[in-house]
PDB file of C-alpha atoms and ligand atoms in Angstrom:
ATOM      1  CA  MET A 670       6.955   0.738  10.654  1.00 97.00           C
ATOM      2  CA  GLY A 671      10.666   1.360  10.017  1.00 96.00           C
ATOM      3  CA  ILE A 672      11.606   0.174  13.500  1.00 96.00           C
ATOM      4  CA  GLU A 673       9.258  -2.815  13.271  1.00 97.00           C
ATOM      5  CA  VAL A 674      10.812  -3.837   9.917  1.00 98.00           C
ATOM      6  CA  CYS A 675      14.362  -3.516  11.322  1.00 97.00           C
ATOM      7  CA  ARG A 676      13.381  -5.789  14.223  1.00 97.00           C
ATOM      8  CA  ALA A 677      11.812  -8.343  11.879  1.00 98.00           C
ATOM      9  CA  VAL A 678      14.824  -8.387   9.500  1.00 98.00           C
ATOM     10  CA  ASP A 679      17.223  -8.616  12.443  1.00 97.00           C
ATOM     11  CA  ALA A 680      15.301 -11.599  13.837  1.00 97.00           C
ATOM     12  CA  ALA A 681      15.262 -13.468  10.503  1.00 98.00           C
ATOM     13  CA  GLU A 682      18.135 -15.976  10.319  1.00 97.00           C
ATOM     14  CA  ASP A 683      18.521 -15.752   6.539  1.00 98.00           C
ATOM     15  CA  LEU A 684      18.607 -11.912   6.418  1.00 98.00           C
ATOM     16  CA  GLU A 685      21.133  -9.388   7.664  1.00 97.00           C
ATOM     17  CA  LEU A 686      20.259  -5.838   8.754  1.00 96.00           C
ATOM     18  CA  VAL A 687      23.119  -3.671   7.435  1.00 95.00           C
ATOM     19  CA  ALA A 688      21.783  -0.116   7.859  1.00 94.00           C
ATOM     20  CA  MET A 689      18.952   1.920   9.374  1.00 93.00           C
ATOM     21  CA  VAL A 690      18.280   5.275   7.677  1.00 93.00           C
ATOM     22  CA  ASP A 691      16.125   8.048   9.122  1.00 92.00           C
ATOM     23  CA  GLN A 692      15.297  11.508   7.844  1.00 89.00           C
ATOM     24  CA  GLY A 693      18.504  13.569   7.509  1.00 85.00           C
ATOM     25  CA  ASP A 694      20.810  10.516   7.293  1.00 86.00           C
ATOM     26  CA  TRP A 695      22.919  10.088   4.166  1.00 79.00           C
ATOM     27  CA  LEU A 696      21.522   7.502   1.796  1.00 77.00           C
ATOM     28  CA  PHE A 697      25.138   6.777   0.805  1.00 73.00           C
ATOM     29  CA  ASN A 698      25.402   4.701   4.010  1.00 73.00           C
ATOM     30  CA  VAL A 699      23.133   2.201   2.294  1.00 80.00           C
ATOM     31  CA  SER A 700      25.381   1.707  -0.744  1.00 78.00           C
ATOM     32  CA  ASP A 701      28.589   1.869   1.345  1.00 83.00           C
ATOM     33  CA  VAL A 702      27.494  -1.172   3.357  1.00 87.00           C
ATOM     34  CA  GLY A 703      26.458  -3.073   0.230  1.00 89.00           C
ATOM     35  CA  ALA A 704      22.732  -3.339   0.918  1.00 94.00           C
ATOM     36  CA  GLU A 705      21.027  -5.743  -1.490  1.00 96.00           C
ATOM     37  CA  VAL A 706      17.506  -4.560  -0.631  1.00 97.00           C
ATOM     38  CA  VAL A 707      16.208  -1.268   0.788  1.00 97.00           C
ATOM     39  CA  VAL A 708      12.828  -1.202   2.560  1.00 98.00           C
ATOM     40  CA  ASP A 709      11.060   2.172   2.463  1.00 98.00           C
ATOM     41  CA  PHE A 710       8.335   3.101   4.954  1.00 97.00           C
ATOM     42  CA  THR A 711       8.565   6.903   4.905  1.00 96.00           C
ATOM     43  CA  THR A 712       6.086   9.451   3.581  1.00 96.00           C
ATOM     44  CA  PRO A 713       4.439  10.059   0.194  1.00 95.00           C
ATOM     45  CA  ASP A 714       6.604  13.240  -0.084  1.00 95.00           C
ATOM     46  CA  ALA A 715       9.905  11.430   0.497  1.00 95.00           C
ATOM     47  CA  VAL A 716       9.451   8.056  -1.152  1.00 97.00           C
ATOM     48  CA  MET A 717       9.923   8.956  -4.836  1.00 97.00           C
ATOM     49  CA  ASP A 718      13.378  10.514  -4.316  1.00 96.00           C
ATOM     50  CA  ASN A 719      14.444   7.530  -2.190  1.00 95.00           C
ATOM     51  CA  LEU A 720      13.213   5.074  -4.824  1.00 97.00           C
ATOM     52  CA  HIS A 721      14.904   6.920  -7.681  1.00 97.00           C
ATOM     53  CA  TRP A 722      18.211   7.008  -5.811  1.00 95.00           C
ATOM     54  CA  CYS A 723      18.115   3.284  -4.967  1.00 96.00           C
ATOM     55  CA  ILE A 724      17.248   2.287  -8.549  1.00 97.00           C
ATOM     56  CA  GLU A 725      20.087   4.457  -9.878  1.00 95.00           C
ATOM     57  CA  GLN A 726      22.466   2.678  -7.454  1.00 94.00           C
ATOM     58  CA  GLY A 727      21.219  -0.725  -8.645  1.00 96.00           C
ATOM     59  CA  ILE A 728      19.667  -1.592  -5.257  1.00 96.00           C
ATOM     60  CA  ASN A 729      16.387  -3.567  -5.082  1.00 98.00           C
ATOM     61  CA  VAL A 730      13.569  -1.846  -3.165  1.00 98.00           C
ATOM     62  CA  VAL A 731      10.528  -2.943  -1.160  1.00 98.00           C
ATOM     63  CA  VAL A 732       8.093  -0.065  -0.616  1.00 98.00           C
ATOM     64  CA  GLY A 733       5.215   0.098   1.855  1.00 98.00           C
ATOM     65  CA  THR A 734       4.813   3.873   1.802  1.00 98.00           C
ATOM     66  CA  SER A 735       1.406   5.040   0.616  1.00 96.00           C
ATOM     67  CA  GLY A 736       0.554   7.650  -2.040  1.00 94.00           C
ATOM     68  CA  PHE A 737       1.170   5.614  -5.219  1.00 95.00           C
ATOM     69  CA  THR A 738      -0.976   6.679  -8.174  1.00 93.00           C
ATOM     70  CA  GLU A 739      -0.783   5.158 -11.673  1.00 93.00           C
ATOM     71  CA  GLN A 740       1.326   8.194 -12.713  1.00 96.00           C
ATOM     72  CA  ARG A 741       3.839   7.491  -9.939  1.00 97.00           C
ATOM     73  CA  LEU A 742       4.005   3.813 -10.887  1.00 97.00           C
ATOM     74  CA  ASP A 743       4.706   4.835 -14.499  1.00 98.00           C
ATOM     75  CA  ARG A 744       7.609   7.026 -13.347  1.00 98.00           C
ATOM     76  CA  VAL A 745       9.074   4.045 -11.463  1.00 98.00           C
ATOM     77  CA  ARG A 746       8.668   1.850 -14.562  1.00 98.00           C
ATOM     78  CA  GLY A 747      10.527   4.521 -16.547  1.00 98.00           C
ATOM     79  CA  TRP A 748      13.465   4.543 -14.101  1.00 98.00           C
ATOM     80  CA  LEU A 749      13.560   0.739 -14.086  1.00 98.00           C
ATOM     81  CA  SER A 750      13.691   0.592 -17.889  1.00 98.00           C
ATOM     82  CA  HIS A 751      17.266   1.966 -17.604  1.00 97.00           C
ATOM     83  CA  LYS A 752      18.204  -0.575 -14.890  1.00 97.00           C
ATOM     84  CA  PRO A 753      16.871  -3.927 -16.160  1.00 94.00           C
ATOM     85  CA  GLY A 754      18.351  -6.008 -13.312  1.00 96.00           C
ATOM     86  CA  VAL A 755      16.735  -4.056 -10.467  1.00 98.00           C
ATOM     87  CA  GLY A 756      13.541  -5.197  -8.730  1.00 98.00           C
ATOM     88  CA  VAL A 757      10.964  -3.022  -6.961  1.00 98.00           C
ATOM     89  CA  VAL A 758       7.967  -4.306  -4.982  1.00 98.00           C
ATOM     90  CA  ILE A 759       5.406  -1.642  -4.054  1.00 98.00           C
ATOM     91  CA  ALA A 760       2.559  -2.913  -1.883  1.00 98.00           C
ATOM     92  CA  PRO A 761      -0.336  -0.850  -0.534  1.00 98.00           C
ATOM     93  CA  ASN A 762      -0.697  -3.398   2.262  1.00 98.00           C
ATOM     94  CA  PHE A 763       1.584  -6.265   3.372  1.00 98.00           C
ATOM     95  CA  GLY A 764      -1.014  -7.938   5.614  1.00 98.00           C
ATOM     96  CA  ILE A 765      -2.190 -11.292   4.226  1.00 97.00           C
ATOM     97  CA  GLY A 766      -5.734 -10.618   5.438  1.00 98.00           C
ATOM     98  CA  ALA A 767      -5.731  -7.212   3.771  1.00 98.00           C
ATOM     99  CA  VAL A 768      -4.499  -8.710   0.486  1.00 98.00           C
ATOM    100  CA  LEU A 769      -7.351 -11.247   0.608  1.00 98.00           C
ATOM    101  CA  MET A 770      -9.850  -8.518   1.550  1.00 98.00           C
ATOM    102  CA  MET A 771      -8.863  -6.607  -1.612  1.00 98.00           C
ATOM    103  CA  GLN A 772      -9.097  -9.744  -3.757  1.00 98.00           C
ATOM    104  CA  PHE A 773     -12.534 -10.630  -2.327  1.00 98.00           C
ATOM    105  CA  ALA A 774     -13.733  -7.045  -2.849  1.00 98.00           C
ATOM    106  CA  ALA A 775     -12.593  -7.078  -6.482  1.00 98.00           C
ATOM    107  CA  LYS A 776     -14.399 -10.413  -6.947  1.00 98.00           C
ATOM    108  CA  ALA A 777     -17.649  -9.154  -5.374  1.00 98.00           C
ATOM    109  CA  ALA A 778     -17.613  -5.829  -7.249  1.00 98.00           C
ATOM    110  CA  ARG A 779     -19.196  -7.083 -10.462  1.00 98.00           C
ATOM    111  CA  TYR A 780     -22.297  -8.430  -8.663  1.00 98.00           C
ATOM    112  CA  PHE A 781     -23.373  -5.384  -6.613  1.00 98.00           C
ATOM    113  CA  GLU A 782     -24.977  -2.110  -7.658  1.00 98.00           C
ATOM    114  CA  SER A 783     -23.628  -0.111  -4.701  1.00 98.00           C
ATOM    115  CA  VAL A 784     -20.255  -0.010  -2.995  1.00 98.00           C
ATOM    116  CA  GLU A 785     -18.532   2.238  -0.451  1.00 98.00           C
ATOM    117  CA  ILE A 786     -15.256   1.896   1.461  1.00 98.00           C
ATOM    118  CA  VAL A 787     -14.708   2.905   5.085  1.00 98.00           C
ATOM    119  CA  GLU A 788     -11.073   2.876   6.243  1.00 98.00           C
ATOM    120  CA  GLN A 789     -10.186   3.406   9.907  1.00 98.00           C
ATOM    121  CA  HIS A 790      -6.723   4.240  11.248  1.00 98.00           C
ATOM    122  CA  HIS A 791      -4.756   5.572  14.216  1.00 98.00           C
ATOM    123  CA  PRO A 792      -4.740   9.400  14.423  1.00 98.00           C
ATOM    124  CA  LYS A 793      -0.976   9.684  13.730  1.00 96.00           C
ATOM    125  CA  LYS A 794      -1.497   8.583  10.140  1.00 96.00           C
ATOM    126  CA  VAL A 795      -0.489  11.541   7.945  1.00 92.00           C
ATOM    127  CA  ASP A 796      -2.330  10.645   4.744  1.00 94.00           C
ATOM    128  CA  ALA A 797      -5.994  10.113   3.858  1.00 96.00           C
ATOM    129  CA  PRO A 798      -7.504   8.114   2.398  1.00 97.00           C
ATOM    130  CA  SER A 799      -5.208   5.165   3.074  1.00 97.00           C
ATOM    131  CA  GLY A 800      -3.203   3.620   0.237  1.00 97.00           C
ATOM    132  CA  THR A 801      -5.123   0.396   0.820  1.00 98.00           C
ATOM    133  CA  ALA A 802      -8.491   2.146   0.404  1.00 98.00           C
ATOM    134  CA  ALA A 803      -7.348   3.952  -2.744  1.00 97.00           C
ATOM    135  CA  HIS A 804      -6.020   0.695  -4.231  1.00 97.00           C
ATOM    136  CA  THR A 805      -9.229  -1.175  -3.314  1.00 98.00           C
ATOM    137  CA  ALA A 806     -11.339   1.554  -4.920  1.00 98.00           C
ATOM    138  CA  ARG A 807      -9.331   1.288  -8.159  1.00 97.00           C
ATOM    139  CA  LEU A 808      -9.637  -2.526  -8.205  1.00 97.00           C
ATOM    140  CA  ILE A 809     -13.403  -2.258  -7.662  1.00 98.00           C
ATOM    141  CA  ALA A 810     -13.767   0.404 -10.373  1.00 98.00           C
ATOM    142  CA  GLN A 811     -11.820  -1.789 -12.818  1.00 98.00           C
ATOM    143  CA  ALA A 812     -13.959  -4.855 -12.001  1.00 98.00           C
ATOM    144  CA  ARG A 813     -17.185  -2.830 -12.392  1.00 98.00           C
ATOM    145  CA  ALA A 814     -16.027  -1.458 -15.742  1.00 98.00           C
ATOM    146  CA  GLU A 815     -15.103  -4.959 -16.978  1.00 98.00           C
ATOM    147  CA  ALA A 816     -18.576  -6.172 -15.924  1.00 98.00           C
ATOM    148  CA  GLY A 817     -20.245  -3.277 -17.759  1.00 98.00           C
ATOM    149  CA  ARG A 818     -21.593  -1.702 -14.563  1.00 97.00           C
ATOM    150  CA  GLY A 819     -22.438   1.991 -14.683  1.00 96.00           C
ATOM    151  CA  ALA A 820     -22.101   4.587 -11.946  1.00 97.00           C
ATOM    152  CA  VAL A 821     -22.985   3.736  -8.329  1.00 97.00           C
ATOM    153  CA  PRO A 822     -26.528   5.094  -7.746  1.00 96.00           C
ATOM    154  CA  ASP A 823     -26.577   8.161  -5.474  1.00 95.00           C
ATOM    155  CA  ALA A 824     -29.162  10.958  -5.472  1.00 95.00           C
ATOM    156  CA  THR A 825     -27.643  12.800  -2.493  1.00 93.00           C
ATOM    157  CA  THR A 826     -26.876  16.503  -2.643  1.00 87.00           C
ATOM    158  CA  ASP A 827     -23.632  17.108  -0.732  1.00 81.00           C
ATOM    159  CA  GLU A 828     -24.882  19.915   1.560  1.00 88.00           C
ATOM    160  CA  VAL A 829     -21.746  19.852   3.710  1.00 93.00           C
ATOM    161  CA  PRO A 830     -18.601  19.356   1.583  1.00 91.00           C
ATOM    162  CA  GLY A 831     -16.987  16.018   2.340  1.00 93.00           C
ATOM    163  CA  ALA A 832     -20.118  14.451   3.819  1.00 95.00           C
ATOM    164  CA  ARG A 833     -20.089  11.771   1.134  1.00 96.00           C
ATOM    165  CA  GLY A 834     -16.360  11.100   1.389  1.00 96.00           C
ATOM    166  CA  ALA A 835     -13.752  11.148  -1.372  1.00 97.00           C
ATOM    167  CA  ASP A 836     -14.505   9.946  -4.885  1.00 97.00           C
ATOM    168  CA  ILE A 837     -11.851   7.559  -6.240  1.00 97.00           C
ATOM    169  CA  ASP A 838     -12.727   6.326  -9.729  1.00 97.00           C
ATOM    170  CA  GLY A 839     -16.430   6.613  -8.828  1.00 98.00           C
ATOM    171  CA  VAL A 840     -16.140   4.765  -5.489  1.00 98.00           C
ATOM    172  CA  ARG A 841     -16.836   6.721  -2.280  1.00 98.00           C
ATOM    173  CA  VAL A 842     -14.088   6.363   0.347  1.00 98.00           C
ATOM    174  CA  HIS A 843     -14.537   7.491   3.980  1.00 98.00           C
ATOM    175  CA  ALA A 844     -11.559   7.926   6.318  1.00 98.00           C
ATOM    176  CA  VAL A 845     -11.978   7.591  10.099  1.00 98.00           C
ATOM    177  CA  ARG A 846      -9.161   8.492  12.540  1.00 98.00           C
ATOM    178  CA  ALA A 847      -9.424   7.483  16.218  1.00 98.00           C
ATOM    179  CA  THR A 848      -7.108   6.676  19.109  1.00 98.00           C
ATOM    180  CA  GLY A 849      -7.130   2.933  19.756  1.00 98.00           C
ATOM    181  CA  LEU A 850      -7.377   1.990  16.088  1.00 98.00           C
ATOM    182  CA  VAL A 851      -4.453   0.493  14.148  1.00 98.00           C
ATOM    183  CA  ALA A 852      -5.490  -0.218  10.522  1.00 98.00           C
ATOM    184  CA  HIS A 853      -8.957  -1.390   9.502  1.00 98.00           C
ATOM    185  CA  GLN A 854     -11.133  -1.382   6.415  1.00 98.00           C
ATOM    186  CA  GLU A 855     -14.695  -2.271   5.491  1.00 98.00           C
ATOM    187  CA  VAL A 856     -15.985  -2.609   1.957  1.00 98.00           C
ATOM    188  CA  LEU A 857     -19.780  -2.397   1.917  1.00 98.00           C
ATOM    189  CA  PHE A 858     -21.614  -3.748  -1.111  1.00 98.00           C
ATOM    190  CA  GLY A 859     -25.367  -3.427  -1.697  1.00 98.00           C
ATOM    191  CA  THR A 860     -27.951  -4.707  -4.111  1.00 98.00           C
ATOM    192  CA  THR A 861     -31.705  -5.233  -3.941  1.00 98.00           C
ATOM    193  CA  GLY A 862     -32.619  -6.654  -0.533  1.00 98.00           C
ATOM    194  CA  GLU A 863     -29.092  -7.510   0.650  1.00 98.00           C
ATOM    195  CA  THR A 864     -25.691  -6.148   1.578  1.00 98.00           C
ATOM    196  CA  LEU A 865     -22.284  -7.778   1.853  1.00 98.00           C
ATOM    197  CA  THR A 866     -19.589  -6.388   4.162  1.00 98.00           C
ATOM    198  CA  ILE A 867     -15.955  -7.453   3.741  1.00 98.00           C
ATOM    199  CA  ARG A 868     -13.856  -6.339   6.700  1.00 98.00           C
ATOM    200  CA  HIS A 869     -10.201  -6.593   7.615  1.00 98.00           C
ATOM    201  CA  ASP A 870      -8.507  -5.557  10.886  1.00 98.00           C
ATOM    202  CA  SER A 871      -4.814  -5.150  11.658  1.00 98.00           C
ATOM    203  CA  TYR A 872      -4.601  -5.007  15.465  1.00 98.00           C
ATOM    204  CA  ASP A 873      -0.799  -4.934  15.532  1.00 97.00           C
ATOM    205  CA  ARG A 874       1.905  -3.824  13.110  1.00 97.00           C
ATOM    206  CA  ALA A 875       3.363  -7.321  13.414  1.00 97.00           C
ATOM    207  CA  SER A 876       0.610  -8.262  10.923  1.00 98.00           C
ATOM    208  CA  PHE A 877       2.588  -6.593   8.106  1.00 98.00           C
ATOM    209  CA  MET A 878       5.932  -8.292   8.798  1.00 98.00           C
ATOM    210  CA  PRO A 879       5.495 -11.713   7.112  1.00 98.00           C
ATOM    211  CA  GLY A 880       4.509  -9.895   3.909  1.00 98.00           C
ATOM    212  CA  VAL A 881       7.437  -7.467   4.163  1.00 98.00           C
ATOM    213  CA  LEU A 882       9.930 -10.315   4.708  1.00 98.00           C
ATOM    214  CA  LEU A 883       8.422 -12.279   1.813  1.00 98.00           C
ATOM    215  CA  ALA A 884       8.940  -9.238  -0.443  1.00 98.00           C
ATOM    216  CA  VAL A 885      12.519  -8.710   0.812  1.00 98.00           C
ATOM    217  CA  ARG A 886      13.388 -12.339   0.051  1.00 98.00           C
ATOM    218  CA  SER A 887      11.653 -12.287  -3.349  1.00 98.00           C
ATOM    219  CA  VAL A 888      12.622  -8.920  -4.831  1.00 98.00           C
ATOM    220  CA  PRO A 889      16.207  -9.767  -5.921  1.00 98.00           C
ATOM    221  CA  GLN A 890      14.759 -12.504  -8.185  1.00 97.00           C
ATOM    222  CA  ARG A 891      12.017 -10.234  -9.588  1.00 98.00           C
ATOM    223  CA  PRO A 892      13.483  -7.528 -11.831  1.00 98.00           C
ATOM    224  CA  GLY A 893      11.051  -4.777 -12.822  1.00 98.00           C
ATOM    225  CA  LEU A 894       8.044  -3.479 -10.922  1.00 98.00           C
ATOM    226  CA  THR A 895       5.735  -5.714  -8.880  1.00 98.00           C
ATOM    227  CA  VAL A 896       2.642  -4.004  -7.445  1.00 97.00           C
ATOM    228  CA  GLY A 897       1.128  -5.755  -4.420  1.00 97.00           C
ATOM    229  CA  ILE A 898       2.312  -9.028  -2.920  1.00 98.00           C
ATOM    230  CA  ASP A 899      -0.463 -11.147  -4.460  1.00 97.00           C
ATOM    231  CA  SER A 900       1.898 -12.678  -7.025  1.00 97.00           C
ATOM    232  CA  LEU A 901       4.512 -13.486  -4.337  1.00 97.00           C
ATOM    233  CA  LEU A 902       2.129 -15.568  -2.211  1.00 95.00           C
ATOM    234  CA  GLY A 903       2.260 -19.328  -2.840  1.00 81.00           C
TER     235      GLY A 903
HETATM  236  N1  NDP B1295       2.103  -1.144   2.992  1.00 63.37           N
HETATM  237  C1  NDP B1295       1.803  -1.421   4.265  1.00 63.37           C
HETATM  238  O1  NDP B1295       1.502  -2.582   4.624  1.00 63.37           O
HETATM  239  C2  NDP B1295       1.875  -0.336   5.287  1.00 63.37           C
HETATM  240  C3  NDP B1295       2.140   0.932   4.875  1.00 63.37           C
HETATM  241  N2  NDP B1295       2.267   1.931   5.768  1.00 63.37           N
HETATM  242  C4  NDP B1295       2.643   3.228   5.216  1.00 63.37           C
HETATM  243  O2  NDP B1295       4.024   3.433   5.509  1.00 63.37           O
HETATM  244  C5  NDP B1295       4.283   4.817   5.669  1.00 63.37           C
HETATM  245  C6  NDP B1295       4.952   5.057   7.009  1.00 63.37           C
HETATM  246  O3  NDP B1295       4.050   4.754   8.044  1.00 63.37           O
HETATM  247  P1  NDP B1295       4.469   4.938   9.585  1.00 63.37           P
HETATM  248  O4  NDP B1295       5.705   4.181   9.865  1.00 63.37           O
HETATM  249  O5  NDP B1295       3.262   4.673  10.375  1.00 63.37           O
HETATM  250  O6  NDP B1295       4.751   6.500   9.601  1.00 63.37           O
HETATM  251  P2  NDP B1295       5.674   7.331  10.612  1.00 63.37           P
HETATM  252  O7  NDP B1295       5.307   8.761  10.400  1.00 63.37           O
HETATM  253  O8  NDP B1295       5.599   6.753  11.969  1.00 63.37           O
HETATM  254  O9  NDP B1295       7.137   7.051  10.065  1.00 63.37           O
HETATM  255  C7  NDP B1295       7.655   7.619   8.896  1.00 63.37           C
HETATM  256  C8  NDP B1295       9.136   7.775   9.144  1.00 63.37           C
HETATM  257  O10 NDP B1295       9.782   8.139   7.933  1.00 63.37           O
HETATM  258  C9  NDP B1295      10.761   9.094   8.293  1.00 63.37           C
HETATM  259  N3  NDP B1295      11.136   9.847   7.108  1.00 63.37           N
HETATM  260  C10 NDP B1295      10.505  10.887   6.520  1.00 63.37           C
HETATM  261  N4  NDP B1295      11.173  11.285   5.431  1.00 63.37           N
HETATM  262  C11 NDP B1295      12.257  10.463   5.322  1.00 63.37           C
HETATM  263  C12 NDP B1295      13.329  10.376   4.405  1.00 63.37           C
HETATM  264  N5  NDP B1295      13.439  11.220   3.379  1.00 63.37           N
HETATM  265  N6  NDP B1295      14.262   9.401   4.592  1.00 63.37           N
HETATM  266  C13 NDP B1295      14.171   8.550   5.624  1.00 63.37           C
HETATM  267  N7  NDP B1295      13.173   8.601   6.545  1.00 63.37           N
HETATM  268  C14 NDP B1295      12.227   9.546   6.380  1.00 63.37           C
HETATM  269  C15 NDP B1295      10.067   9.939   9.349  1.00 63.37           C
HETATM  270  O11 NDP B1295      11.019  10.708  10.065  1.00 63.37           O
HETATM  271  P3  NDP B1295      10.500  11.935  10.999  1.00 63.37           P
HETATM  272  O12 NDP B1295       9.775  11.312  12.128  1.00 63.37           O
HETATM  273  O13 NDP B1295      11.784  12.585  11.389  1.00 63.37           O
HETATM  274  O14 NDP B1295       9.624  12.777  10.147  1.00 63.37           O
HETATM  275  C16 NDP B1295       9.448   8.839  10.195  1.00 63.37           C
HETATM  276  O15 NDP B1295      10.375   8.303  11.110  1.00 63.37           O
HETATM  277  C17 NDP B1295       2.943   5.518   5.491  1.00 63.37           C
HETATM  278  O16 NDP B1295       2.801   5.955   4.151  1.00 63.37           O
HETATM  279  C18 NDP B1295       1.935   4.418   5.789  1.00 63.37           C
HETATM  280  O17 NDP B1295       0.701   4.631   5.168  1.00 63.37           O
HETATM  281  C19 NDP B1295       2.124   1.705   7.100  1.00 63.37           C
HETATM  282  C20 NDP B1295       1.818   0.466   7.566  1.00 63.37           C
HETATM  283  C21 NDP B1295       1.674  -0.669   6.691  1.00 63.37           C
HETATM  284  O1  LIG B1296      -0.453   4.231   7.988  1.00 63.37           O
HETATM  285  C1  LIG B1296      -0.825   3.073   8.319  1.00 63.37           C
HETATM  286  O2  LIG B1296      -0.930   2.710   9.494  1.00 63.37           O
HETATM  287  C2  LIG B1296      -1.136   2.133   7.245  1.00 63.37           C
HETATM  288  N1  LIG B1296      -0.934   2.499   6.016  1.00 63.37           N
HETATM  289  C3  LIG B1296      -1.173   1.729   4.852  1.00 63.37           C
HETATM  290  C4  LIG B1296      -2.229   2.404   4.000  1.00 63.37           C
HETATM  291  O3  LIG B1296      -2.205   3.643   3.866  1.00 63.37           O
HETATM  292  O4  LIG B1296      -3.076   1.697   3.441  1.00 63.37           O
HETATM  293  C5  LIG B1296      -1.462   0.278   5.160  1.00 63.37           C
HETATM  294  C6  LIG B1296      -2.234   0.060   6.413  1.00 63.37           C
HETATM  295  O5  LIG B1296      -3.533   0.508   6.215  1.00 63.37           O
HETATM  296  C7  LIG B1296      -1.593   0.766   7.590  1.00 63.37           C
END
């Protein structure tokens, strides 16, 4: 993703690529060259230190790295409270189709008794479940709670641990890894006599670039924390 983002920024006439930073490189290069925005696609282990450093330096940040829980977001809000002019956009998924898939899933959630998420990714992905799946599960759980829905019905005894997937806020999430896949997700809803499946497929990492560039262009005018790119879309 880092290389893909550098290519996209380099190709954009209104943006200038001033530094590329990999593991082991000094972050100081970024401030030395006067970067206005840093884009982070690293790992859940590395991202918090990178973010903290950038905020301290007064540099705006766009983050695509997964692994953001509500606790992590609160830590970022805390850092930003000392740097009121700095903007941070953290998005679980920059693909426009994926953003809509999450919105549609949150909308459908109140009407269906059952729901499960199946995310599918390339086998080099280091984390599971995906940030997109975790975020979708939380949105669905929130929508169900607001609609007064109780627990998803499930009488299964988990005879083999993991057979029923991970439980995120009461929503089962299943992670598939297979060569040939890029990034895909299905949200399966069920109620009496019918199911609804909402599916999104990223076939190429180019699908994330318009959303990343939109966030890069927007973040200097958006101090504070923005989660997701929904509010940036026209
Ligand atoms: N929000 C979105 O739309 C998307 C999010 N993602 C997420 O982005 C993240 C990266 O994905 P992907 O590019 O596929 O993963 P990769 O493993 O291919 O790339 C991660 C890169 O980060 C480097 N890295 C690790 N630690 C640091 C550090 N401290 N400073 C600088 N660089 C570091 C790694 O270096 P090394 O190889 O030396 O370890 C590696 O080059 C994942 O969390 C993924 O889920 C991915 C696609 C879209
Ligand atoms: O690692 C990936 O590839 C992706 N990661 C993000 C996630 O964890 O949701 C976004 C997209 O699914 C691609």
